[in-house]
Each structure stands twice: as C-alpha cells, then as structure tokens.
C-alpha cells in the first residue's frame, strides 16, 4: 500500500539510497519517506549504520621461523554522512578489510620473535587499526576497534614450549627443595653440636662432682679411723660403688643381661682401673 502511494518505511539504524532513473538522488533517513515511483524514483539499496564485526584469521611466520595463525577482530560501521561513499565505492567491504588486515599482519609479525609477538599483540592491533582507519575512511567507513584475539602457533611448537616451561619449573622446584634440605641439615647439625656440647659439659661437671665427693670421703674417713691409708679408703669406696651398681642393674626392669667378671680379683682389677683413671684426670686438670 505504501509503495502504491509512493511512500516507504526506513528502519532505525539504517539509511536508504534513493535513485532517480538510475542516478543517485538522496539518502533517506529512518522514518516514513516519499518515493514517487511514477517520477522514476526507486530504492537502490539499504545501508546499515550498526557496528559490525569481522574476524580475520591470517597465517604468517615469526622472525624465528615459527608459523602462527593470528586472529584479528575488526569492528567497523558505515558513517551516515558518508553513506554515498560507503554504498557506491566498495562492492565487497569485508573482503577489502580482510586484505588490509592480511597486509599489515604479514608485515608486522615477521619482524618479531614468537615471544615478542605474544607480548606486543597490542602494538600489532594498533598498527592494523591505523592502517584500516586511513584506508577505509575514504570509503565512508569508521574503524571502531581492532583486537588481536589469538596468536596460535603450530601444535608441535606449543607442546615444545610447554615442555620447556615444565622443565624450568621442575628445575626451580628441585633447587628450592635442595635449599630446604640444606637448611634442615644445617639446623640439625647445629642442634646436634649444641646438644653434644651441653652433654659434655654435664658429664664433665658430673665427673668433677664425683671426684670432689670421693676426695672428701677419703679425707674424712682417714681422719676418723686411725691407721688407715688413703688407698684403703679408696678401695672400700670403690667396692661399695661396685655393689651399688650391681644392685641398680638388677633392680631395673629395662636392663639387659650384663656379663662382667666377678670375684675378689675382678674387684681389685676394677678398683685399679678406676684409680688410675681418676689419677690421670687429676693430672690433666692440673
């Protein structure tokens, strides 16, 4: 009915290119527009002003000869005030954009190593956007945004990179583990040394106290019992200590079987050995 009356409806975010007898006449804005077909007017086409997206996958190689697939996402739109250029100057907008993306990526990525390509993907996207902006502005299009959404090397290269990364992390973990073991061993050795030092001090004090006690006992006994010598008193003390030791061994529930020579001669030998040890200790202290 609208076409019969010479009227058409233009949707929002779109413009209509009107021609008269095959020649461009006017750009019709959204809303109800007059189109008197009887005067040779017709709709040449419709142009969307919405932002459109084009994903471009480009295969190229890096400076270190690694082939990668670079995926660029280009967001663009036609300008309402340049609808004539956008409609008439380009027959394949998406193909034109794809060609420029290929050109810039294949000129930029081969200058970079693989690691640098990952690190500088924003610079690559900026170079693509600047080149597209200069080229597409002449055709009535605006480049809204350009993104490098993926850089995908060959599957064998990715596997090798993962193995290198895993080996580096394992080496770091081994170093850390070895360092921790080293610290534990050092601390353990320091603890053992300190324990042995303190144990030695305790034993030395214990022996000194035993020597002092025996000396006092011998002197007191010699003074109270006339006619006895220091040797007699020492032998009696050693025999007493010997039987006390045997008693403690027999009374302990955790003691093992102990086989030692027993008899008057054995006691004499033990007394002689202890006496000689004490004399040597006194000589060392002096």
Short mmCIF file of C-alpha atoms in Angstrom, two decimals:
data_model
loop_
_atom_site.label_atom_id
_atom_site.label_comp_id
_atom_site.label_asym_id
_atom_site.label_seq_id
_atom_site.Cartn_x
_atom_site.Cartn_y
_atom_site.Cartn_z
CA UNK A 1 0.00 0.00 0.00
CA UNK A 2 2.86 2.37 0.86
CA UNK A 3 4.66 1.66 -2.40
CA UNK A 4 1.42 2.22 -4.30
CA UNK A 5 1.13 5.67 -2.71
CA UNK A 6 4.84 6.36 -3.26
CA UNK A 7 5.91 6.00 0.42
CA UNK A 8 8.40 3.67 2.11
CA UNK A 9 9.44 2.99 5.69
CA UNK A 10 13.12 3.23 6.66
CA UNK A 11 14.11 1.26 9.76
CA UNK A 12 16.11 2.68 12.64
CA UNK A 13 19.93 2.47 12.31
CA UNK A 14 19.59 2.19 8.56
CA UNK A 15 19.55 4.55 5.60
CA UNK A 16 18.08 4.04 2.11
CA UNK A 17 19.84 5.08 -1.07
CA UNK A 18 17.33 6.63 -3.47
CA UNK A 19 17.98 6.89 -7.19
CA UNK A 20 16.08 8.60 -9.97
CA UNK A 21 16.30 6.97 -13.36
CA UNK A 22 19.44 5.09 -12.24
CA UNK A 23 21.24 8.13 -10.81
CA UNK A 24 21.90 8.79 -7.14
CA UNK A 25 19.39 11.25 -5.77
CA UNK A 26 19.26 11.28 -1.98
CA UNK A 27 19.95 9.41 1.27
CA UNK A 28 16.69 8.71 3.09
CA UNK A 29 16.80 8.83 6.91
CA UNK A 30 14.81 6.46 9.24
CA UNK A 31 11.06 7.00 9.19
CA UNK A 32 8.39 7.39 6.50
CA UNK A 33 9.90 8.71 3.28
CA UNK A 34 8.40 9.76 -0.06
CA UNK A 35 9.31 7.65 -3.07
CA UNK A 36 7.14 8.61 -6.13
CA UNK A 37 7.90 5.73 -8.40
CA UNK A 38 5.98 7.34 -11.20
CA UNK A 39 8.71 10.01 -11.41
CA UNK A 40 11.47 7.43 -11.82
CA UNK A 41 12.46 7.14 -8.14
CA UNK A 42 13.49 3.76 -6.76
CA UNK A 43 15.36 2.22 -3.84
CA UNK A 44 18.92 1.37 -4.88
CA UNK A 45 19.73 -0.33 -1.61
CA UNK A 46 19.79 -0.15 2.16
CA UNK A 47 22.85 0.52 4.31
CA UNK A 48 23.15 -0.46 7.96
CA UNK A 49 24.74 2.01 10.36
CA UNK A 50 25.24 -0.55 13.14
CA UNK A 51 28.67 -1.65 14.32
CA UNK A 52 29.66 -4.84 12.55
CA UNK A 53 32.42 -7.30 13.38
CA UNK A 54 34.72 -9.20 11.09
CA UNK A 55 37.06 -11.93 12.35
CA UNK A 56 40.13 -12.42 10.15
CA UNK A 57 42.45 -15.41 10.53
CA UNK A 58 45.86 -14.85 8.99
CA UNK A 59 48.71 -17.36 8.76
CA UNK A 60 52.22 -15.95 8.89
CA UNK A 61 55.60 -16.70 10.44
CA UNK A 62 57.69 -15.00 13.07
CA UNK A 63 61.29 -13.83 12.96
CA UNK A 64 62.45 -17.14 14.45
CA UNK A 65 60.64 -19.06 11.66
CA UNK A 66 57.63 -20.26 13.65
CA UNK A 67 54.36 -20.37 11.71
CA UNK A 68 51.43 -18.91 13.63
CA UNK A 69 47.76 -18.21 12.99
CA UNK A 70 46.86 -14.67 14.04
CA UNK A 71 43.16 -13.96 14.59
CA UNK A 72 42.17 -10.29 14.36
CA UNK A 73 38.72 -8.97 15.21
CA UNK A 74 37.77 -5.75 13.41
CA UNK A 75 34.73 -3.71 14.46
CA UNK A 76 33.55 -1.17 11.89
CA UNK A 77 30.49 0.78 10.81
CA UNK A 78 29.29 2.95 7.94
CA UNK A 79 29.03 6.71 8.52
CA UNK A 80 25.64 8.31 7.86
CA UNK A 81 27.17 11.48 6.38
CA UNK A 82 29.27 9.35 4.01
CA UNK A 83 26.59 6.89 3.01
CA UNK A 84 27.16 7.66 -0.67
CA UNK A 85 30.83 6.58 -0.48
CA UNK A 86 30.03 3.52 1.64
CA UNK A 87 27.36 2.33 -0.81
CA UNK A 88 28.91 3.12 -4.17
CA UNK A 89 32.70 2.97 -3.73
CA UNK A 90 33.02 -0.56 -2.33
CA UNK A 91 31.42 -3.69 -3.68
CA UNK A 92 32.92 -6.04 -1.03
CA UNK A 93 33.59 -4.23 2.23
CA UNK A 94 34.52 -7.33 4.23
CA UNK A 95 36.93 -8.52 1.56
CA UNK A 96 38.61 -5.11 1.46
CA UNK A 97 39.08 -5.06 5.25
CA UNK A 98 40.41 -8.61 5.22
CA UNK A 99 43.01 -7.70 2.60
CA UNK A 100 44.31 -4.77 4.65
CA UNK A 101 44.48 -6.92 7.79
CA UNK A 102 46.48 -9.57 5.93
CA UNK A 103 48.86 -6.93 4.62
CA UNK A 104 49.59 -5.32 8.00
CA UNK A 105 49.90 -8.56 9.98
CA UNK A 106 52.22 -10.17 7.44
CA UNK A 107 54.36 -7.03 7.53
CA UNK A 108 54.50 -6.73 11.33
CA UNK A 109 54.71 -10.24 12.78
CA UNK A 110 57.78 -11.42 10.74
CA UNK A 111 59.79 -8.67 12.48
CA UNK A 112 59.15 -10.22 15.91
CA UNK A 113 60.17 -13.42 17.65
CA UNK A 114 57.41 -15.70 18.90
CA UNK A 115 57.63 -14.49 22.50
CA UNK A 116 57.73 -10.86 21.38
CA UNK A 117 54.67 -11.41 19.18
CA UNK A 118 52.68 -12.51 22.24
CA UNK A 119 53.99 -9.58 24.28
CA UNK A 120 53.37 -6.94 21.58
CA UNK A 121 49.98 -8.02 20.28
CA UNK A 122 48.52 -4.64 21.31
CA UNK A 123 51.09 -2.89 19.11
CA UNK A 124 50.14 -5.19 16.21
CA UNK A 125 46.45 -4.41 16.74
CA UNK A 126 47.22 -0.68 16.83
CA UNK A 127 49.16 -0.90 13.55
CA UNK A 128 46.26 -2.76 11.90
CA UNK A 129 43.75 -0.21 13.19
CA UNK A 130 45.77 2.78 11.99
CA UNK A 131 46.18 1.29 8.52
CA UNK A 132 42.49 0.39 8.26
CA UNK A 133 41.43 3.82 9.51
CA UNK A 134 43.42 5.57 6.79
CA UNK A 135 42.18 3.26 4.06
CA UNK A 136 38.51 2.82 4.99
CA UNK A 137 37.81 6.48 5.81
CA UNK A 138 37.95 7.19 2.06
CA UNK A 139 35.14 4.70 1.56
CA UNK A 140 32.81 6.08 4.23
CA UNK A 141 33.60 3.58 6.99
CA UNK A 142 34.84 4.10 10.54
CA UNK A 143 37.06 1.55 12.29
CA UNK A 144 35.72 1.39 15.84
CA UNK A 145 38.14 -1.12 17.33
CA UNK A 146 40.73 -3.67 16.24
CA UNK A 147 41.76 -6.53 18.50
CA UNK A 148 44.28 -9.36 18.18
CA UNK A 149 42.26 -12.02 19.95
CA UNK A 150 44.53 -15.01 19.39
CA UNK A 151 48.05 -15.96 18.31
CA UNK A 152 48.17 -19.69 17.82
CA UNK A 153 51.45 -21.41 16.88
CA UNK A 154 51.70 -24.92 15.48
CA UNK A 155 50.67 -27.70 17.86
CA UNK A 156 54.23 -29.11 17.96
CA UNK A 157 55.62 -25.70 18.86
CA UNK A 158 53.08 -25.32 21.66
CA UNK A 159 53.99 -28.75 23.00
CA UNK A 160 57.69 -27.86 22.95
CA UNK A 161 57.01 -24.54 24.71
CA UNK A 162 55.01 -26.33 27.40
CA UNK A 163 57.79 -28.87 27.89
CA UNK A 164 60.38 -26.09 28.22
CA UNK A 165 58.21 -24.31 30.75
CA UNK A 166 57.59 -27.52 32.69
CA UNK A 167 61.32 -28.33 32.74
CA UNK A 168 62.15 -24.85 34.01
CA UNK A 169 59.58 -25.12 36.78
CA UNK A 170 60.82 -28.59 37.76
CA UNK A 171 64.38 -27.28 37.91
CA UNK A 172 63.26 -24.38 40.10
CA UNK A 173 61.32 -26.76 42.37
CA UNK A 174 64.38 -29.03 42.67
CA UNK A 175 66.57 -26.08 43.62
CA UNK A 176 64.09 -24.94 46.24
CA UNK A 177 63.78 -28.46 47.64
CA UNK A 178 67.56 -28.85 47.80
CA UNK A 179 67.88 -25.50 49.54
CA UNK A 180 65.26 -26.53 52.10
CA UNK A 181 67.07 -29.84 52.72
CA UNK A 182 70.32 -27.93 53.13
CA UNK A 183 68.78 -25.64 55.74
CA UNK A 184 67.30 -28.62 57.60
CA UNK A 185 70.64 -30.43 57.66
CA UNK A 186 72.46 -27.31 58.85
CA UNK A 187 69.94 -26.73 61.63
CA UNK A 188 70.04 -30.41 62.58
CA UNK A 189 73.85 -30.35 62.71
CA UNK A 190 73.81 -27.15 64.77
CA UNK A 191 71.33 -28.75 67.18
CA UNK A 192 73.41 -31.91 67.50
CA UNK A 193 76.58 -29.89 68.07
CA UNK A 194 74.89 -27.81 70.76
CA UNK A 195 73.44 -30.93 72.39
CA UNK A 196 76.83 -32.67 72.41
CA UNK A 197 78.48 -29.57 73.83
CA UNK A 198 75.95 -29.32 76.64
CA UNK A 199 76.14 -33.07 77.23
CA UNK A 200 79.92 -32.82 77.50
CA UNK A 201 79.62 -30.00 80.00
CA UNK A 202 77.18 -32.10 82.05
CA UNK A 203 79.43 -35.15 82.01
CA UNK A 204 82.46 -33.05 82.92
CA UNK A 205 80.62 -31.48 85.85
CA UNK A 206 79.31 -34.88 86.92
CA UNK A 207 82.79 -36.38 86.94
CA UNK A 208 84.17 -33.37 88.76
CA UNK A 209 81.48 -33.70 91.43
CA UNK A 210 82.24 -37.44 91.81
CA UNK A 211 85.95 -36.73 92.20
CA UNK A 212 85.32 -34.00 94.76
CA UNK A 213 82.93 -36.23 96.72
CA UNK A 214 85.35 -39.14 96.77
CA UNK A 215 88.19 -36.91 97.86
CA UNK A 216 86.16 -35.50 100.74
CA UNK A 217 85.02 -39.01 101.77
CA UNK A 218 88.59 -40.32 101.78
CA UNK A 219 89.89 -37.45 103.86
CA UNK A 220 87.04 -37.69 106.39
CA UNK A 221 87.43 -41.47 106.77
CA UNK A 222 91.22 -41.23 107.20
CA UNK A 223 90.82 -38.70 109.97
CA UNK A 224 88.15 -40.68 111.86
CA UNK A 225 89.76 -44.16 111.58
CA UNK A 226 93.39 -44.22 112.75
CA UNK A 227 95.83 -46.43 110.91
CA UNK A 228 94.08 -46.42 107.57
CA UNK A 229 95.63 -45.09 104.46
CA UNK A 230 94.03 -43.26 101.59
CA UNK A 231 94.45 -46.33 99.42
CA UNK A 232 92.46 -48.50 101.86
CA UNK A 233 89.65 -45.99 101.99
CA UNK A 234 89.56 -45.68 98.18
CA UNK A 235 89.38 -49.43 97.74
CA UNK A 236 86.47 -49.65 100.16
CA UNK A 237 84.65 -46.82 98.40
CA UNK A 238 85.16 -48.44 95.00
CA UNK A 239 83.88 -51.80 96.27
CA UNK A 240 80.81 -50.05 97.68
CA UNK A 241 80.21 -48.29 94.36
CA UNK A 242 80.65 -51.60 92.55
CA UNK A 243 77.96 -53.36 94.59
CA UNK A 244 75.62 -50.35 94.32
CA UNK A 245 75.95 -50.51 90.55
CA UNK A 246 75.19 -54.22 90.51
CA UNK A 247 72.15 -53.60 92.70
CA UNK A 248 70.80 -50.90 90.33
CA UNK A 249 71.28 -53.12 87.30
CA UNK A 250 69.42 -55.98 88.95
CA UNK A 251 66.58 -53.74 90.16
CA UNK A 252 65.93 -52.12 86.76
CA UNK A 253 63.15 -53.75 84.73
CA UNK A 254 64.53 -52.41 81.43
CA UNK A 255 68.09 -53.59 81.88
CA UNK A 256 69.60 -56.24 79.62
CA UNK A 257 71.84 -59.09 80.67
CA UNK A 258 75.32 -57.86 81.55
CA UNK A 259 78.27 -60.30 81.82
CA UNK A 260 81.20 -58.99 83.82
CA UNK A 261 83.98 -60.83 85.69
CA UNK A 262 83.11 -61.30 89.35
CA UNK A 263 85.23 -62.15 92.36
CA UNK A 264 87.81 -60.53 94.64
CA UNK A 265 90.39 -60.41 91.88
CA UNK A 266 87.98 -58.83 89.45
CA UNK A 267 87.01 -56.24 92.05
CA UNK A 268 90.67 -55.45 92.59
CA UNK A 269 91.23 -55.03 88.87
CA UNK A 270 88.24 -52.72 88.60
CA UNK A 271 89.46 -50.68 91.56
CA UNK A 272 92.91 -50.39 89.99
CA UNK A 273 91.45 -49.21 86.67
CA UNK A 274 89.19 -46.63 88.33
CA UNK A 275 92.05 -45.37 90.49
CA UNK A 276 94.32 -44.95 87.51
CA UNK A 277 91.59 -43.13 85.59
CA UNK A 278 90.99 -40.71 88.45
CA UNK A 279 94.71 -40.03 88.82
CA UNK A 280 95.02 -39.34 85.10
CA UNK A 281 92.02 -36.98 85.29
CA UNK A 282 93.59 -35.11 88.20
CA UNK A 283 96.87 -34.79 86.28
CA UNK A 284 95.03 -33.37 83.23
CA UNK A 285 93.17 -30.84 85.41
CA UNK A 286 96.45 -29.69 86.99
#
